[in-house]
Amino acid sequence: MIDEAGKEIDLNATLAELVSAIIRPGITFAEMYQIVLQKSQALTESQHGFVSSIDPNTNAHVSDTLTEMRKDVCSVSSALYALPEGPHHLYQGLWGHSLNTRAAYFTNNPGEHPSARGLPEGHVPLINFLSVPVLFAGELLGQIALANSSRDYTQEDLEIISKIGKVYAIVLHNKQQENELRHSEERFRLMIEGAPFPIVVCGLEEYSILYCNQLAAGFFNVSQEEAMLLKITDFYVVQKERLKLFAELRKKGKVLGRELQLKNREGQIFWVIASAVKMEWFGNPVVMVAINDISARKKMEEELQRLATTDTLTGILNRRQFFVLGEQEVERSRRYSRELALLLYDIDHFKQVNDTFGHQAGDIVLQELAKLVHAQLRKNDLEGRVGGEEFAILLPETSISEAVVLAERIREIIESVAINIGETSLHITASFGVASVEEADVSLDSVYKRADSALYEAKNAGRNCVRRK
């Protein structure tokens, strides 16, 4: 099963390849058919299918992309695979239905569809079927038909293939009008405007924007006229990414499915998948960039990452992530012979808070305590909740003596602050154990054990105190 991120990248790369064909006069119909079919099959996990065009003179289907099923698993006579020579309105069956109605559709029960006409003997059984008519300015130009996906077709599949169909329509229209269009900049721009995603054309060396469609202008929050006065460099967040992308373009001719950050005129940052193709545009070397905004997906990924690495109650690191990052800090301190201290602290008699005031009150105490302690730490200090009421702080570039001083300061602050629980003010205390990385320590675990032993001594000494190991 293709994951959502992979499908998004594959779709973006497919669309970029198809758009690049608009102004690449050397591409053949057979090459276009194969690009569209192979990518469409991959994106929908389809085993079979075909891509066609309509002959403008006869209105008949033209295609040589019927998949290998006729060789491998289909015993029907090859004569029955020939498409009718007459106008497409004479075609029947599932694929004829899409052409005649000019409607994209899918069915996961082909035999029960009203347009089903049965299959000739020996034909591969149809498990499911999807068809998208290819239209340009109301004119029927071709079809993308797919069958036998490894799972049910969905509305998302239909939308993906419809997007491919829109770009394929532009390509077909361009090929059919090639002599007229090759020297027509205005006509080319009109076709770019028909693309279903933002497109920018810029110079390969000077980066000046030569053209952007309306979707791109809206994405960057500029008018199309304003965009012509800018450079593509104005919209990159990290210029090293732009340098790397253009260097790869000059070497390979195309860069497909690259995740990077762009910004609009106001500085708002977006995550995008960009696919760029080097080509010649009216005699000049240019780069065409197709953009797909994935900010929503990135935001969701970041939120999932945050949930996986932070304690949901206090907002600091959870135990697992604290140890992951802590091990890295221990390794860094050993490699560069730098001091590193670990501080553990535990709320004294926390069970009594829960028993007396309830678990909601206990949660408030934990949250307020985390805020108090966080305010005393540096930016590069690591803090995590490693147990119910137990917390840990890792202090880079800090000696054990300095860590003890910090622990005493935090202990005094906790002791002096009242935490409001409704109309009740609670005063809590905490016990602290401190240890530092020693030459024999090869992991955080051994340091943690010493700090934990020191914390145990602090509790045995009457609590609300600091002990070191």
Short mmCIF file of C-alpha atoms in Angstrom, two decimals, residues 7-448:
data_model
loop_
_atom_site.label_atom_id
_atom_site.label_comp_id
_atom_site.label_asym_id
_atom_site.label_seq_id
_atom_site.Cartn_x
_atom_site.Cartn_y
_atom_site.Cartn_z
CA LYS A 7 1.33 9.09 -3.18
CA GLU A 8 1.47 12.89 -2.95
CA ILE A 9 5.09 12.96 -4.11
CA ASP A 10 4.41 10.51 -6.96
CA LEU A 11 1.42 12.53 -8.14
CA ASN A 12 3.39 15.78 -8.08
CA ALA A 13 6.25 14.21 -10.04
CA THR A 14 3.81 12.74 -12.57
CA LEU A 15 2.11 16.08 -13.15
CA ALA A 16 5.46 17.83 -13.56
CA GLU A 17 6.59 15.32 -16.18
CA LEU A 18 3.35 15.76 -18.10
CA VAL A 19 3.48 19.54 -18.02
CA SER A 20 7.08 19.47 -19.23
CA ALA A 21 5.76 17.68 -22.31
CA ILE A 22 3.70 20.74 -23.22
CA ILE A 23 6.73 22.53 -24.59
CA ARG A 24 8.89 19.55 -25.46
CA PRO A 25 8.10 19.12 -29.14
CA GLY A 26 10.07 15.88 -29.47
CA ILE A 27 7.79 13.78 -27.28
CA THR A 28 5.70 11.18 -29.10
CA PHE A 29 2.14 10.09 -28.43
CA ALA A 30 3.44 6.64 -27.44
CA GLU A 31 5.75 8.19 -24.82
CA MET A 32 2.90 10.26 -23.42
CA TYR A 33 0.61 7.23 -23.27
CA GLN A 34 3.22 5.28 -21.32
CA ILE A 35 3.97 8.09 -18.84
CA VAL A 36 0.29 8.55 -18.07
CA LEU A 37 -0.53 4.84 -17.87
CA GLN A 38 2.43 3.74 -15.76
CA LYS A 39 2.04 6.56 -13.26
CA SER A 40 -1.74 6.17 -13.09
CA GLN A 41 -1.41 2.44 -12.45
CA ALA A 42 1.17 3.00 -9.71
CA LEU A 43 -0.85 5.70 -7.95
CA THR A 44 -4.00 3.56 -7.88
CA GLU A 45 -2.30 0.15 -7.51
CA SER A 46 -4.04 -1.00 -10.69
CA GLN A 47 -2.94 -4.12 -12.54
CA HIS A 48 -4.34 -3.20 -15.95
CA GLY A 49 -5.49 -0.24 -17.99
CA PHE A 50 -5.03 1.84 -21.12
CA VAL A 51 -4.58 5.47 -22.14
CA SER A 52 -5.92 6.75 -25.42
CA SER A 53 -6.45 9.80 -27.56
CA ILE A 54 -9.23 10.61 -30.01
CA ASP A 55 -8.21 10.96 -33.63
CA PRO A 56 -9.37 14.47 -34.60
CA ASN A 57 -10.18 13.30 -38.14
CA THR A 58 -12.11 10.07 -37.46
CA ASN A 59 -13.16 10.61 -33.83
CA ALA A 60 -11.88 7.08 -33.19
CA HIS A 61 -9.88 5.88 -30.18
CA VAL A 62 -6.12 5.61 -30.71
CA SER A 63 -3.95 3.73 -28.20
CA ASP A 64 -1.29 1.04 -27.99
CA THR A 65 -1.07 0.87 -24.21
CA LEU A 66 -3.28 -2.06 -23.32
CA THR A 67 -1.33 -3.70 -20.52
CA GLU A 68 0.45 -7.01 -20.70
CA MET A 69 -2.67 -8.90 -19.66
CA ARG A 70 -3.26 -9.86 -23.29
CA LYS A 71 0.10 -11.62 -23.34
CA ASP A 72 0.20 -13.07 -19.87
CA VAL A 73 -3.25 -13.89 -18.56
CA CYS A 74 -5.82 -13.20 -21.25
CA SER A 75 -6.63 -15.74 -23.96
CA VAL A 76 -9.07 -13.59 -25.96
CA SER A 77 -8.25 -13.29 -29.64
CA SER A 78 -6.07 -10.22 -30.30
CA ALA A 79 -8.58 -9.13 -32.94
CA LEU A 80 -11.07 -8.39 -30.17
CA TYR A 81 -8.63 -5.91 -28.63
CA ALA A 82 -8.78 -3.63 -31.66
CA LEU A 83 -10.57 -0.41 -30.85
CA PRO A 84 -13.49 0.47 -33.13
CA GLU A 85 -12.61 2.51 -36.17
CA GLY A 86 -15.79 4.53 -35.99
CA PRO A 87 -16.63 7.58 -33.87
CA HIS A 88 -16.33 7.14 -30.12
CA HIS A 89 -20.07 7.58 -29.57
CA LEU A 90 -20.48 4.08 -30.98
CA TYR A 91 -18.43 2.57 -28.17
CA GLN A 92 -20.26 0.58 -25.50
CA GLY A 93 -19.45 -1.02 -22.19
CA LEU A 94 -17.80 0.45 -19.11
CA TRP A 95 -15.18 2.48 -20.95
CA GLY A 96 -17.65 3.61 -23.61
CA HIS A 97 -19.97 4.86 -20.85
CA SER A 98 -17.30 7.31 -19.64
CA LEU A 99 -16.71 8.64 -23.16
CA ASN A 100 -20.38 9.00 -23.99
CA THR A 101 -21.34 10.69 -20.72
CA ARG A 102 -18.05 12.63 -20.45
CA ALA A 103 -18.10 11.74 -16.77
CA ALA A 104 -15.32 10.32 -14.62
CA TYR A 105 -16.45 7.38 -12.50
CA PHE A 106 -15.38 4.18 -10.81
CA THR A 107 -17.13 0.98 -9.82
CA ASN A 108 -16.02 -1.75 -7.47
CA ASN A 109 -18.79 -4.04 -8.81
CA PRO A 110 -18.28 -3.86 -12.60
CA GLY A 111 -20.74 -6.64 -13.41
CA GLU A 112 -23.57 -4.74 -11.73
CA HIS A 113 -22.94 -1.40 -13.45
CA PRO A 114 -25.75 -0.39 -15.87
CA SER A 115 -23.30 0.00 -18.75
CA ALA A 116 -21.74 -3.45 -18.31
CA ARG A 117 -22.03 -5.59 -21.45
CA GLY A 118 -20.18 -8.66 -20.26
CA LEU A 119 -16.73 -9.86 -21.27
CA PRO A 120 -15.62 -12.04 -24.17
CA GLU A 121 -14.58 -15.59 -23.37
CA GLY A 122 -11.05 -15.74 -22.03
CA HIS A 123 -10.98 -12.09 -20.92
CA VAL A 124 -9.41 -11.29 -17.57
CA PRO A 125 -12.19 -10.87 -14.97
CA LEU A 126 -12.81 -7.29 -13.96
CA ILE A 127 -12.57 -6.82 -10.19
CA ASN A 128 -13.02 -3.06 -10.32
CA PHE A 129 -12.85 -0.31 -12.92
CA LEU A 130 -12.08 3.44 -13.12
CA SER A 131 -12.33 5.75 -16.10
CA VAL A 132 -11.60 9.44 -16.66
CA PRO A 133 -12.47 11.15 -19.97
CA VAL A 134 -9.82 13.64 -21.10
CA LEU A 135 -11.41 17.01 -21.93
CA PHE A 136 -9.98 20.33 -23.07
CA ALA A 137 -12.29 23.36 -23.41
CA GLY A 138 -15.25 20.98 -23.69
CA GLU A 139 -13.63 18.89 -26.45
CA LEU A 140 -13.17 15.16 -25.82
CA LEU A 141 -9.52 14.30 -26.50
CA GLY A 142 -8.98 10.88 -24.94
CA GLN A 143 -9.39 8.61 -21.94
CA ILE A 144 -7.57 7.08 -18.98
CA ALA A 145 -9.04 3.70 -18.01
CA LEU A 146 -7.78 1.49 -15.16
CA ALA A 147 -8.82 -1.88 -13.81
CA ASN A 148 -8.17 -4.45 -11.11
CA SER A 149 -6.69 -2.42 -8.30
CA SER A 150 -5.40 -4.50 -5.39
CA ARG A 151 -8.01 -2.74 -3.22
CA ASP A 152 -11.27 -0.88 -3.86
CA TYR A 153 -11.10 2.33 -5.87
CA THR A 154 -11.96 5.46 -3.90
CA GLN A 155 -13.06 9.01 -4.57
CA GLU A 156 -9.47 10.06 -3.87
CA ASP A 157 -8.29 7.80 -6.71
CA LEU A 158 -10.80 9.44 -9.02
CA GLU A 159 -9.60 12.91 -8.03
CA ILE A 160 -5.95 11.95 -8.55
CA ILE A 161 -6.53 10.50 -12.02
CA SER A 162 -8.78 13.47 -12.90
CA LYS A 163 -5.86 15.78 -12.11
CA ILE A 164 -3.62 13.73 -14.34
CA GLY A 165 -6.36 13.85 -16.97
CA LYS A 166 -6.42 17.67 -16.88
CA VAL A 167 -2.70 17.88 -17.54
CA TYR A 168 -2.84 15.13 -20.14
CA ALA A 169 -5.56 17.13 -21.91
CA ILE A 170 -3.22 20.12 -22.15
CA VAL A 171 -0.49 17.90 -23.57
CA LEU A 172 -2.81 16.32 -26.13
CA HIS A 173 -4.17 19.67 -27.21
CA ASN A 174 -0.65 20.99 -27.59
CA LYS A 175 0.45 18.01 -29.68
CA GLN A 176 -2.56 18.27 -31.96
CA GLN A 177 -1.90 21.98 -32.50
CA GLU A 178 1.88 21.78 -32.34
CA ASN A 179 2.75 23.79 -35.46
CA GLU A 180 0.48 26.60 -34.39
CA LEU A 181 1.56 26.61 -30.76
CA ARG A 182 5.29 26.21 -31.01
CA HIS A 183 5.83 29.92 -31.60
CA SER A 184 2.82 31.21 -29.67
CA GLU A 185 3.77 32.43 -26.21
CA GLU A 186 0.29 33.63 -25.42
CA ARG A 187 -1.29 30.27 -26.27
CA PHE A 188 1.29 28.51 -24.14
CA ARG A 189 0.42 30.73 -21.20
CA LEU A 190 -3.25 29.96 -21.62
CA MET A 191 -2.48 26.27 -21.38
CA ILE A 192 -0.34 26.74 -18.27
CA GLU A 193 -3.29 28.54 -16.72
CA GLY A 194 -5.32 25.37 -17.22
CA ALA A 195 -2.97 23.30 -15.06
CA PRO A 196 -4.56 22.24 -11.75
CA PHE A 197 -1.64 23.37 -9.56
CA PRO A 198 0.78 26.35 -9.26
CA ILE A 199 3.41 26.61 -12.02
CA VAL A 200 6.32 29.04 -12.25
CA VAL A 201 8.66 29.46 -15.23
CA CYS A 202 11.97 31.16 -14.40
CA GLY A 203 15.39 31.69 -15.93
CA LEU A 204 17.93 28.93 -15.38
CA GLU A 205 20.81 31.26 -14.53
CA GLU A 206 19.39 34.62 -13.45
CA TYR A 207 16.32 33.14 -11.65
CA SER A 208 13.99 35.88 -12.93
CA ILE A 209 10.34 34.83 -13.05
CA LEU A 210 9.24 34.78 -16.69
CA TYR A 211 5.71 33.59 -16.03
CA CYS A 212 3.54 32.14 -13.29
CA ASN A 213 -0.03 30.98 -13.57
CA GLN A 214 -2.85 32.42 -11.48
CA LEU A 215 -2.64 29.58 -8.96
CA ALA A 216 1.05 30.34 -8.37
CA ALA A 217 0.36 34.06 -8.04
CA GLY A 218 -2.31 33.31 -5.44
CA PHE A 219 0.00 30.93 -3.60
CA PHE A 220 2.72 33.60 -3.28
CA ASN A 221 0.13 36.34 -2.69
CA VAL A 222 1.28 38.53 -5.58
CA SER A 223 -0.33 39.53 -8.84
CA GLN A 224 0.93 37.86 -12.00
CA GLU A 225 2.30 41.24 -13.12
CA GLU A 226 4.17 41.72 -9.82
CA ALA A 227 5.63 38.23 -10.09
CA MET A 228 7.36 39.18 -13.36
CA LEU A 229 9.40 41.76 -11.43
CA LEU A 230 10.66 39.21 -8.91
CA LYS A 231 13.05 36.30 -8.82
CA ILE A 232 12.35 32.76 -7.69
CA THR A 233 15.02 33.32 -5.02
CA ASP A 234 12.65 35.79 -3.29
CA PHE A 235 10.40 32.91 -2.27
CA TYR A 236 12.94 30.39 -0.93
CA VAL A 237 13.25 30.09 2.85
CA VAL A 238 16.60 28.25 2.74
CA GLN A 239 18.77 29.47 -0.13
CA LYS A 240 21.03 26.41 0.14
CA GLU A 241 18.06 24.29 -0.94
CA ARG A 242 17.61 26.48 -4.02
CA LEU A 243 21.33 26.24 -4.90
CA LYS A 244 21.25 22.46 -4.50
CA LEU A 245 18.07 22.10 -6.59
CA PHE A 246 19.36 24.24 -9.48
CA ALA A 247 22.75 22.51 -9.44
CA GLU A 248 20.96 19.17 -9.78
CA LEU A 249 18.79 20.61 -12.55
CA ARG A 250 21.81 21.71 -14.57
CA LYS A 251 23.31 18.24 -14.19
CA LYS A 252 20.27 15.96 -14.60
CA GLY A 253 17.69 18.13 -16.35
CA LYS A 254 14.94 17.55 -13.79
CA VAL A 255 14.29 17.26 -10.06
CA LEU A 256 11.06 15.51 -9.11
CA GLY A 257 9.25 15.33 -5.77
CA ARG A 258 11.59 17.54 -3.69
CA GLU A 259 10.27 18.61 -0.29
CA LEU A 260 11.31 22.14 0.67
CA GLN A 261 10.05 25.36 2.26
CA LEU A 262 8.82 28.40 0.33
CA LYS A 263 7.39 31.68 1.59
CA ASN A 264 4.89 34.16 0.19
CA ARG A 265 5.29 37.92 -0.04
CA GLU A 266 4.26 38.37 3.61
CA GLY A 267 6.85 35.87 4.79
CA GLN A 268 4.35 33.11 5.59
CA ILE A 269 6.18 29.79 5.26
CA PHE A 270 4.77 26.76 3.44
CA TRP A 271 6.03 23.22 3.02
CA VAL A 272 5.76 22.14 -0.61
CA ILE A 273 6.63 19.31 -2.94
CA ALA A 274 8.38 20.93 -5.91
CA SER A 275 9.14 19.27 -9.22
CA ALA A 276 11.35 21.22 -11.62
CA VAL A 277 12.22 20.51 -15.24
CA LYS A 278 14.89 22.22 -17.36
CA MET A 279 13.73 23.03 -20.88
CA GLU A 280 13.82 25.52 -23.71
CA TRP A 281 11.08 28.12 -23.81
CA PHE A 282 10.88 30.19 -26.96
CA GLY A 283 14.60 29.85 -27.56
CA ASN A 284 15.74 30.40 -23.96
CA PRO A 285 16.87 27.88 -21.32
CA VAL A 286 14.37 27.98 -18.47
CA VAL A 287 13.13 26.01 -15.48
CA MET A 288 9.50 25.10 -15.02
CA VAL A 289 8.55 24.45 -11.39
CA ALA A 290 5.33 22.68 -10.36
CA ILE A 291 4.30 23.24 -6.74
CA ASN A 292 2.11 21.21 -4.41
CA ASP A 293 1.33 22.69 -0.97
CA ILE A 294 1.77 20.01 1.73
CA SER A 295 1.72 22.35 4.75
CA ALA A 296 -1.36 20.67 6.23
CA ARG A 297 0.27 17.26 6.00
CA LYS A 298 3.51 18.56 7.49
CA LYS A 299 1.61 20.18 10.34
CA MET A 300 -0.10 16.88 11.05
CA GLU A 301 3.25 15.04 10.98
CA GLU A 302 4.76 17.58 13.36
CA GLU A 303 1.80 17.23 15.71
CA LEU A 304 2.13 13.44 15.65
CA GLN A 305 5.84 13.79 16.35
CA ARG A 306 5.11 16.15 19.24
CA LEU A 307 2.58 13.73 20.70
CA ALA A 308 5.07 10.88 20.38
CA THR A 309 7.90 12.73 22.13
CA THR A 310 6.31 14.98 24.75
CA ASP A 311 4.39 14.45 27.96
CA THR A 312 0.84 15.52 27.15
CA LEU A 313 0.17 16.87 30.64
CA THR A 314 3.23 19.08 31.18
CA GLY A 315 4.41 19.69 27.61
CA ILE A 316 8.00 18.66 28.35
CA LEU A 317 9.76 15.55 27.04
CA ASN A 318 8.31 12.16 27.88
CA ARG A 319 10.50 9.46 29.41
CA ARG A 320 11.31 7.75 26.11
CA GLN A 321 12.36 10.90 24.29
CA PHE A 322 14.32 12.18 27.30
CA PHE A 323 16.42 9.04 27.25
CA VAL A 324 16.87 9.15 23.46
CA LEU A 325 18.17 12.72 23.55
CA GLY A 326 19.97 12.11 26.85
CA GLU A 327 22.05 9.31 25.34
CA GLN A 328 23.10 11.70 22.58
CA GLU A 329 24.20 14.26 25.16
CA VAL A 330 26.21 11.67 27.07
CA GLU A 331 27.93 10.59 23.86
CA ARG A 332 28.68 14.24 23.02
CA SER A 333 30.11 14.94 26.47
CA ARG A 334 32.38 11.88 26.24
CA ARG A 335 33.53 12.69 22.70
CA TYR A 336 34.47 16.28 23.49
CA SER A 337 35.39 15.77 27.18
CA ARG A 338 32.73 18.20 28.37
CA GLU A 339 30.94 18.23 31.70
CA LEU A 340 27.36 17.00 31.92
CA ALA A 341 25.16 16.80 35.01
CA LEU A 342 21.85 15.05 35.69
CA LEU A 343 19.29 16.30 38.17
CA LEU A 344 16.33 14.18 39.33
CA TYR A 345 13.55 15.53 41.53
CA ASP A 346 10.39 14.06 42.98
CA ILE A 347 7.38 15.81 44.55
CA ASP A 348 7.19 15.02 48.23
CA HIS A 349 4.03 13.24 49.46
CA PHE A 350 2.34 13.66 46.06
CA LYS A 351 -0.03 10.76 46.79
CA GLN A 352 -1.58 12.84 49.59
CA VAL A 353 -2.37 15.62 47.08
CA ASN A 354 -4.25 13.16 44.86
CA ASP A 355 -5.99 11.46 47.78
CA THR A 356 -7.05 14.71 49.42
CA PHE A 357 -7.86 16.97 46.49
CA GLY A 358 -8.34 14.55 43.60
CA HIS A 359 -6.34 13.66 40.49
CA GLN A 360 -7.36 16.82 38.67
CA ALA A 361 -5.69 18.85 41.44
CA GLY A 362 -2.66 16.58 41.14
CA ASP A 363 -2.47 17.33 37.41
CA ILE A 364 -2.54 21.08 38.13
CA VAL A 365 0.32 20.68 40.60
CA LEU A 366 2.42 18.80 37.99
CA GLN A 367 1.72 21.42 35.34
CA GLU A 368 2.55 24.37 37.59
CA LEU A 369 5.68 22.67 38.88
CA ALA A 370 6.91 22.05 35.32
CA LYS A 371 6.38 25.75 34.51
CA LEU A 372 8.29 26.89 37.62
CA VAL A 373 11.26 24.65 36.85
CA HIS A 374 11.31 25.44 33.12
CA ALA A 375 11.71 29.15 33.90
CA GLN A 376 15.01 28.37 35.67
CA LEU A 377 16.60 26.44 32.80
CA ARG A 378 18.67 27.36 29.79
CA LYS A 379 17.59 26.81 26.22
CA ASN A 380 19.85 23.79 25.67
CA ASP A 381 18.96 22.03 28.94
CA LEU A 382 16.81 18.90 28.57
CA GLU A 383 13.86 18.35 30.88
CA GLY A 384 11.50 15.41 30.97
CA ARG A 385 8.81 13.77 33.03
CA VAL A 386 10.20 10.31 33.69
CA GLY A 387 7.59 9.01 36.16
CA GLY A 388 4.26 9.92 37.72
CA GLU A 389 5.67 12.74 39.88
CA GLU A 390 9.35 12.34 38.99
CA PHE A 391 11.23 14.68 36.69
CA ALA A 392 14.72 14.76 35.18
CA ILE A 393 16.93 17.58 33.92
CA LEU A 394 20.11 17.10 31.89
CA LEU A 395 22.52 20.02 32.10
CA PRO A 396 25.21 20.25 29.37
CA GLU A 397 28.45 22.11 30.17
CA THR A 398 27.60 21.91 33.88
CA SER A 399 29.67 20.57 36.75
CA ILE A 400 28.10 18.64 39.59
CA SER A 401 28.72 21.58 41.95
CA GLU A 402 26.91 23.95 39.61
CA ALA A 403 24.08 21.43 39.29
CA VAL A 404 23.73 21.25 43.08
CA VAL A 405 23.47 25.06 43.23
CA LEU A 406 20.72 25.00 40.58
CA ALA A 407 18.89 22.21 42.40
CA GLU A 408 18.96 24.22 45.65
CA ARG A 409 17.58 27.28 43.88
CA ILE A 410 14.75 25.29 42.27
CA ARG A 411 14.00 23.58 45.58
CA GLU A 412 13.66 26.94 47.34
CA ILE A 413 11.40 28.32 44.60
CA ILE A 414 9.10 25.29 44.77
CA GLU A 415 8.92 25.56 48.55
CA SER A 416 8.07 29.27 48.46
CA VAL A 417 5.35 29.25 45.79
CA ALA A 418 1.68 28.58 46.52
CA ILE A 419 -0.27 26.65 43.88
CA ASN A 420 -3.93 27.57 43.69
CA ILE A 421 -6.43 24.72 43.44
CA GLY A 422 -9.77 26.45 43.25
CA GLU A 423 -10.07 28.34 46.54
CA THR A 424 -7.28 26.31 48.15
CA SER A 425 -3.59 27.21 48.08
CA LEU A 426 -1.18 24.29 48.21
CA HIS A 427 2.43 24.43 49.30
CA ILE A 428 4.54 21.55 48.05
CA THR A 429 8.17 20.54 48.36
CA ALA A 430 10.48 18.33 46.30
CA SER A 431 13.52 16.14 46.87
CA PHE A 432 16.54 16.22 44.56
CA GLY A 433 19.29 13.83 43.49
CA VAL A 434 22.28 15.05 41.44
CA ALA A 435 25.02 13.17 39.58
CA SER A 436 27.42 13.93 36.75
CA VAL A 437 28.92 11.99 33.85
CA GLU A 438 32.16 10.31 34.84
CA GLU A 439 34.89 8.80 32.70
CA ALA A 440 33.60 5.25 33.24
CA ASP A 441 30.05 6.09 32.12
CA VAL A 442 29.21 4.74 28.68
CA SER A 443 25.51 5.53 28.75
CA LEU A 444 22.92 7.67 30.48
CA ASP A 445 21.71 4.65 32.44
CA SER A 446 24.67 4.53 34.83
CA VAL A 447 24.46 8.29 35.50
CA TYR A 448 20.72 7.98 36.06
#
